[in-house]
Coordinates of C-alpha atoms in Angstrom, one line a residue:
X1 CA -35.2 103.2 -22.3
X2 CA -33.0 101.6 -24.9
X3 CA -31.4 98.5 -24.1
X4 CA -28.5 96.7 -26.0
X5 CA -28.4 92.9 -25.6
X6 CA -25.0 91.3 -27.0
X7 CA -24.6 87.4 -27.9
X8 CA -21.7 86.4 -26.4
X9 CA -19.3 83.6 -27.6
X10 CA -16.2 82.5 -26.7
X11 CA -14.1 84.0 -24.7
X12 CA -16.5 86.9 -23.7
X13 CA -16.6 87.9 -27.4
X14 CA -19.6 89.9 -29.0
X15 CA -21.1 87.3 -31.5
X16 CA -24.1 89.7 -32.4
X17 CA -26.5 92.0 -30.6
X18 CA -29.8 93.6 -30.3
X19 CA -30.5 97.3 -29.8
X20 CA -34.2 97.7 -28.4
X21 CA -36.1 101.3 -27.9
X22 CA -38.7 100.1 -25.1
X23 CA -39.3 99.7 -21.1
X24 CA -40.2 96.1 -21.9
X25 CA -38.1 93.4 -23.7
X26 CA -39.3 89.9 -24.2
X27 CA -36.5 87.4 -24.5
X28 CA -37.5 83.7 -26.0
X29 CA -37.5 81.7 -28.7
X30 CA -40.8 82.2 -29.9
X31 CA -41.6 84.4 -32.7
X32 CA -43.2 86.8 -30.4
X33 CA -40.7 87.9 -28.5
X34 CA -38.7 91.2 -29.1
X35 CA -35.3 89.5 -28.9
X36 CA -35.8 85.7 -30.7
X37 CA -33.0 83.5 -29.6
X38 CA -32.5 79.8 -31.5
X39 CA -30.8 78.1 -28.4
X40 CA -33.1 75.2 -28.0
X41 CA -32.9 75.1 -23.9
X42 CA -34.3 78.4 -24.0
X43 CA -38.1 78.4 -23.6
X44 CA -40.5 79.7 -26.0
X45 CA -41.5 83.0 -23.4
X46 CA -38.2 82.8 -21.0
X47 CA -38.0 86.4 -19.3
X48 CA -38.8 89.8 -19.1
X49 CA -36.8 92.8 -18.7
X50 CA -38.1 95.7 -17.2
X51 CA -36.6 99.4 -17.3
X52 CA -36.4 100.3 -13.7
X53 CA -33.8 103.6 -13.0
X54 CA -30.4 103.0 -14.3
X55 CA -31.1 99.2 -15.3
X56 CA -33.7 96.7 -15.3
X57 CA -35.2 94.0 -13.3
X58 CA -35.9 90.5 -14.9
X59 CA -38.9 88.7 -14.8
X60 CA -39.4 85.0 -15.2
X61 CA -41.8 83.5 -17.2
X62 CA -41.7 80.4 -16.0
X63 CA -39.4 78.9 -18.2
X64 CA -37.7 75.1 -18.2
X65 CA -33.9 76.4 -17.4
X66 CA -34.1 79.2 -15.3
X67 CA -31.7 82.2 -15.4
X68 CA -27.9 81.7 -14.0
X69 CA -26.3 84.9 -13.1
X70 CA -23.0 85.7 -14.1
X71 CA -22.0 89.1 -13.5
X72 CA -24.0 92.3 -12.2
X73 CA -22.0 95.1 -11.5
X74 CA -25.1 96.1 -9.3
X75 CA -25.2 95.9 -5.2
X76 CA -28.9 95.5 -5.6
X77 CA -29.4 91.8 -6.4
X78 CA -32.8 92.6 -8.1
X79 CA -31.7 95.5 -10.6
X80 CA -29.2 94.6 -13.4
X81 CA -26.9 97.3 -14.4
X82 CA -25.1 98.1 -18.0
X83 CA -22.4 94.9 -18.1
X84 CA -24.6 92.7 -16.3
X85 CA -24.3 89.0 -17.9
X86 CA -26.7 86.4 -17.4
X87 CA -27.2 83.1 -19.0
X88 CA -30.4 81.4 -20.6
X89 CA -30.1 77.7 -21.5
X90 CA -26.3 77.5 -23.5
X91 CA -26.5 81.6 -24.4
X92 CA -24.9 84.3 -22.4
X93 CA -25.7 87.3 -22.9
X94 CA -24.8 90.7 -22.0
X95 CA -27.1 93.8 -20.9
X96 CA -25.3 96.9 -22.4
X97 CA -26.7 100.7 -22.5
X98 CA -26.2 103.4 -24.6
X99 CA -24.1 105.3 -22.2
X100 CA -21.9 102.1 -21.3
X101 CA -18.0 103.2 -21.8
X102 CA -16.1 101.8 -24.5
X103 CA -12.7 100.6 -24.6
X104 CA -9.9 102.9 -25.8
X105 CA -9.3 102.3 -29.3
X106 CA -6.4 99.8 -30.6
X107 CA -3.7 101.0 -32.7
X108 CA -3.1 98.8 -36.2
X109 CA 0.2 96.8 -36.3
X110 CA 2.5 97.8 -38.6
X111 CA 1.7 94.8 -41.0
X112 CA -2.0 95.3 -40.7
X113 CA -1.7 98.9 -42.1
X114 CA 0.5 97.9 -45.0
X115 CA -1.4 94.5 -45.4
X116 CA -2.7 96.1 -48.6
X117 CA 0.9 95.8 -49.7
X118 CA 1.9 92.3 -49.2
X119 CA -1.2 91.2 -50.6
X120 CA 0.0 92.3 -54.0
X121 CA 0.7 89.6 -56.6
X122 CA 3.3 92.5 -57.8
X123 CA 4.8 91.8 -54.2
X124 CA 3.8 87.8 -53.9
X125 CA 5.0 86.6 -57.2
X126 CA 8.5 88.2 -57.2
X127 CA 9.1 86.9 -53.9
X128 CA 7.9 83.4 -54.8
X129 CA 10.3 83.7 -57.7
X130 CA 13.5 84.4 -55.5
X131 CA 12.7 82.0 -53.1
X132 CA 12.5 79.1 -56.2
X133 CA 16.2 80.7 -57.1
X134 CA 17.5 80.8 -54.1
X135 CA 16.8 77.5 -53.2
X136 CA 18.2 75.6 -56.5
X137 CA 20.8 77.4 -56.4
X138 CA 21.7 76.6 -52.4
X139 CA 20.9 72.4 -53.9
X140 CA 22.7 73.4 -56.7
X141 CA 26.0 74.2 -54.4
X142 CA 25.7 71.6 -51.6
X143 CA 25.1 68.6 -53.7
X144 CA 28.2 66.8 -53.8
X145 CA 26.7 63.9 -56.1
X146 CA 26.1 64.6 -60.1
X147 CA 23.5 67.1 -60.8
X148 CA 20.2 65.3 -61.8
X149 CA 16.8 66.9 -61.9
X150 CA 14.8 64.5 -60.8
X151 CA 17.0 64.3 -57.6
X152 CA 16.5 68.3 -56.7
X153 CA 12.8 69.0 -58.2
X154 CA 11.3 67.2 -55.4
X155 CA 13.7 69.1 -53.3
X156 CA 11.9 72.2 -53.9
X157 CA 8.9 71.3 -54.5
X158 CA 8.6 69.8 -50.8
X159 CA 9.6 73.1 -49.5
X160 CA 7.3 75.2 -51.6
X161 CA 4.4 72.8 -50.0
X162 CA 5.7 73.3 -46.7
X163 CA 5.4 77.5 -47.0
X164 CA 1.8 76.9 -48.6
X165 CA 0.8 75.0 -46.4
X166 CA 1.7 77.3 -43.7
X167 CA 0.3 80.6 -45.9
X168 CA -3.1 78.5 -45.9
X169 CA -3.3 77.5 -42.6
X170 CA -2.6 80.8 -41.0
X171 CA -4.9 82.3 -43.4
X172 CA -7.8 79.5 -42.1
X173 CA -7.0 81.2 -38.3
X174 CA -7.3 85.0 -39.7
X175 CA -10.9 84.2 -41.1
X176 CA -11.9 82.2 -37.9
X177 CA -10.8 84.8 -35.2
X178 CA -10.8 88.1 -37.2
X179 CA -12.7 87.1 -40.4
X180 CA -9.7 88.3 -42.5
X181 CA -8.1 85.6 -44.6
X182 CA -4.9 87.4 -45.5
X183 CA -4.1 84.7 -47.6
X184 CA -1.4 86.4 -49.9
X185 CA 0.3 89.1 -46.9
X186 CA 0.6 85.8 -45.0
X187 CA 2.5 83.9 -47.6
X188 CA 4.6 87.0 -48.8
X189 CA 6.3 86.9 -45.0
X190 CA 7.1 83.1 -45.0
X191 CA 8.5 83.5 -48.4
X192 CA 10.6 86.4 -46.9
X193 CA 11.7 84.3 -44.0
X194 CA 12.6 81.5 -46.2
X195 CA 14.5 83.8 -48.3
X196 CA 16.3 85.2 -44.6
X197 CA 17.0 81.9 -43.3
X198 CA 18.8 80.7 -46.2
X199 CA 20.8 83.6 -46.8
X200 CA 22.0 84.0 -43.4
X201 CA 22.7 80.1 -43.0
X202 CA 24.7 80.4 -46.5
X203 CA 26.5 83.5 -44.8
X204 CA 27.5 81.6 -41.1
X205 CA 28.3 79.1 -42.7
X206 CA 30.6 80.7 -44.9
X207 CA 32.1 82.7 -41.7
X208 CA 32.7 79.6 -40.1
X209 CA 34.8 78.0 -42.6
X210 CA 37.0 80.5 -43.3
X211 CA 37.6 81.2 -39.5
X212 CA 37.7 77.5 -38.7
X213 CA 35.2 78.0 -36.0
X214 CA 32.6 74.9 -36.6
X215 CA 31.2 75.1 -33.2
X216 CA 30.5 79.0 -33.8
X217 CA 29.2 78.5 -36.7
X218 CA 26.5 75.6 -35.6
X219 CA 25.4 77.9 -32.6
X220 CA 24.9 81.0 -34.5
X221 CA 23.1 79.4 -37.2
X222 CA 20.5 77.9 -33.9
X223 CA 20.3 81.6 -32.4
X224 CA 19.7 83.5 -36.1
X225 CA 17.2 80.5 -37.3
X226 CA 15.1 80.8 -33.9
X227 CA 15.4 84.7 -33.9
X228 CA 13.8 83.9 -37.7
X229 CA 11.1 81.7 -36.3
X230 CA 10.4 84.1 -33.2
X231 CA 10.0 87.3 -35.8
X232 CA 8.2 84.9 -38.5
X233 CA 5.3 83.7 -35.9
X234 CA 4.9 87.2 -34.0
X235 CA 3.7 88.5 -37.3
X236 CA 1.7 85.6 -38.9
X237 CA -0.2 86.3 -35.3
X238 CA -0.5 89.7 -35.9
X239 CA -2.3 89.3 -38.9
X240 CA -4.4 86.3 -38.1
X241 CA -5.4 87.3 -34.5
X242 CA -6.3 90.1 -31.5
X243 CA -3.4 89.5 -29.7
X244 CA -1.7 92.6 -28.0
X245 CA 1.6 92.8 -28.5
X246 CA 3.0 91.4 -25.4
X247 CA 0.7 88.0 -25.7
X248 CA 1.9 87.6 -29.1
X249 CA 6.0 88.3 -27.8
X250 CA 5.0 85.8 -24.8
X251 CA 3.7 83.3 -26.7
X252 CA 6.1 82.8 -29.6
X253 CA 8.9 82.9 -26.9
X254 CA 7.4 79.8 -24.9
X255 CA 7.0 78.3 -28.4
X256 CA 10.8 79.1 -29.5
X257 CA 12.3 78.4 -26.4
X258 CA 10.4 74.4 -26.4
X259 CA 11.7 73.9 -29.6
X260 CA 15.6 75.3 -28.3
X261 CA 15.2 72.5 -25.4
X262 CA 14.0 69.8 -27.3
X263 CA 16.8 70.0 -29.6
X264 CA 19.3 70.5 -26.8
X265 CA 18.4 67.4 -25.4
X266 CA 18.4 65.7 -28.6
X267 CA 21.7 67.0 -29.4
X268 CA 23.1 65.9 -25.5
X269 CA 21.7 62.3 -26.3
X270 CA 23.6 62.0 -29.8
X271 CA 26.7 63.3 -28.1
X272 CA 26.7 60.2 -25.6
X273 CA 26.1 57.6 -28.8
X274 CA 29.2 55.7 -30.3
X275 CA 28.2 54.5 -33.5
X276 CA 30.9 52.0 -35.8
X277 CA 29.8 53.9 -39.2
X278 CA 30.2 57.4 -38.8
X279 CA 29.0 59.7 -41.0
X280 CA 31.6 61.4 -43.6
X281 CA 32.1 63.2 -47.0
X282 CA 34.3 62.1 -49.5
X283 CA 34.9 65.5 -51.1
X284 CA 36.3 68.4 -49.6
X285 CA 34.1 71.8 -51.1
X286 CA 34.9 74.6 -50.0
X287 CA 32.4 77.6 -49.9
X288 CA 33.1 79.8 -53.2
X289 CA 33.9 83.2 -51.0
X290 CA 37.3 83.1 -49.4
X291 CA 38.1 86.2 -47.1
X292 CA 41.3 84.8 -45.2
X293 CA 44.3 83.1 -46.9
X294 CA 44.4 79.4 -46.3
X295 CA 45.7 75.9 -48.1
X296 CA 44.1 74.4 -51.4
X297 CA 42.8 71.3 -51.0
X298 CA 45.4 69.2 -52.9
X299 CA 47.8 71.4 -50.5
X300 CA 46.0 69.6 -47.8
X301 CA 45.9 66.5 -49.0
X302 CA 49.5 66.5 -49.3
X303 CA 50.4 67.5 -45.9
X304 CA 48.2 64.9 -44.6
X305 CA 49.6 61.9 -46.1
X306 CA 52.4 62.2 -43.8
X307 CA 50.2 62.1 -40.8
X308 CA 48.4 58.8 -41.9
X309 CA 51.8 57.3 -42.5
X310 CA 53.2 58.2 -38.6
X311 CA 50.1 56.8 -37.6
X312 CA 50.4 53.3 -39.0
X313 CA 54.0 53.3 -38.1
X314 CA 52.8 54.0 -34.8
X315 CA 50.7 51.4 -34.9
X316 CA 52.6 48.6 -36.1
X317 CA 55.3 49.4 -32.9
X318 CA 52.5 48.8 -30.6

């Protein structure tokens, strides 16, 4: 009677297994044995199994540690049925036969059947390359100081460390759980996030100054950079990880919604701070797309004058 003995590790995971053709198994760490574990708490002859009807009985052999039972789908105590689990020294292992059912198979995500795609330079490089322009060019428009190079290459070369170190460390957790790196696929989607967020903050930010709507503006920009970050980790964990789909949408919205109540209270504790030096810009810019008519800004400059004055004259009544 064959008999399949699994390794597990953690989480109940198969490290490796034996497949054995025989109505007697010897499980130790001495050479001898059919099944040669390296655990040094197992002894050198530990047990025994026997083929006995639809399982097997286990037989001492007087070892140091004994035999801790963990599961035995089996009423009789003495008989050890297919998913039995049993542990010798530090090892668990699992008693499996050839008739034991398997689970139903798991259908590929989306990303890991076109993985083969993003792990293209043809498909890395070009985004690598927009993400470099997109960024000196948003430094480029919000620097209200004289353009100077060594001022804005350290800029970008700060964020491209941030999204390689991110590709590299969500490649280190594919080969540890899955054995699949992913190096490339996993740095083509921060790069496309990158490139997302920073359009759609140049785009809301843009809305809100030609609608005058600030506080619209800040709270979309929150909501559209978390819904980023939500989409951004639920596939880096797909790729890197066994996660079904609803563990993955679980997790990244516990993760999302910390980081949306640490910066709320942030946010509620700057609100109650007076501070003599507040911050301020000297130069009025306005974003270079205009959909709705408004004043220039020496247009505004003008018609505020007036209001300074009425203020001091106010002022000096008092």
């Amino acid at each position: 009677m064959a008999v399949i003995i699994e390794v597990l590790g953690w989480g109940g995971k198969r490290r490796k297994y034996f497949k054995v053709d025989a109505d007697q198994v010897s499980i130790g760490r001495g050479y001898d044995n059919d099944i040669v574990l390296s655990d040094p708490h197992i002894s050198a002859n530990h047990l025994r199994l026997n083929a006995c009807g639809e399982g097997w009985s286990i037989t001492d052999l007087d070892s140091l540690n004994g035999l801790q039972v963990i599961k035995n789908p089996s009423t009789d105590e003495r008989i050890f049925t297919s998913g039995a689990e049993i542990k010798l020294g530090r090892t668990k292992l699992r008693l499996v036969s050839e008739s034991h059912p398997l689970e139903d198979t798991k259908m590929l995500h989306r990303l890991e059947r076109d993985t083969s795609k993003l792990n293209r330079l043809s498909v890395w490089l070009p985004l690598l390359v927009m993400v470099f322009v997109t960024q000196l060019t948003s430094v480029y428009t919000s620097t209200l100081a004289e353009w100077e190079w060594k001022n804005t290459i350290p800029v970008i070369i700060s964020a491209q460390l941030v999204i390689f170190i991110g590709a590299i460390f969500w490649s280190l957790v594919g080969r540890l759980v899955r054995q699949e790196a992913h190096f490339l696929g996993q740095y083509s989607l921060i790069l496309l996030a990158s490139l997302l967020f920073t359009g759609c903050g140049w785009l809301l930010s843009t809305l809100s100054y030609n609608f005058s709507s600030v506080l619209f503006g800040d709270m979309a920009q929150q909501l559209v950079s978390m819904s980023i970050l939500f989409l951004l980790l639920s596939a880096n964990l797909a790729l890197a990880t066994n996660l079904s789909s609803r563990a993955r949408w679980s997790g990244c919205a516990a993760f999302v919604g910390v980081i949306l109540i640490i910066g709320s209270i942030g946010q509620m504790k700057s609100w109650d701070e007076f501070s003599p030096f507040p911050q301020y810009s000297s130069t009025l810019s306005a974003p270079p797309l205009l959909v709705v008519k408004g004043q220039t800004t020496e247009q505004f400059l003008a018609d505020i004058v007036p209001l300074f004055q009425l203020a001091d004259k106010a002022a000096l009544e008092k």
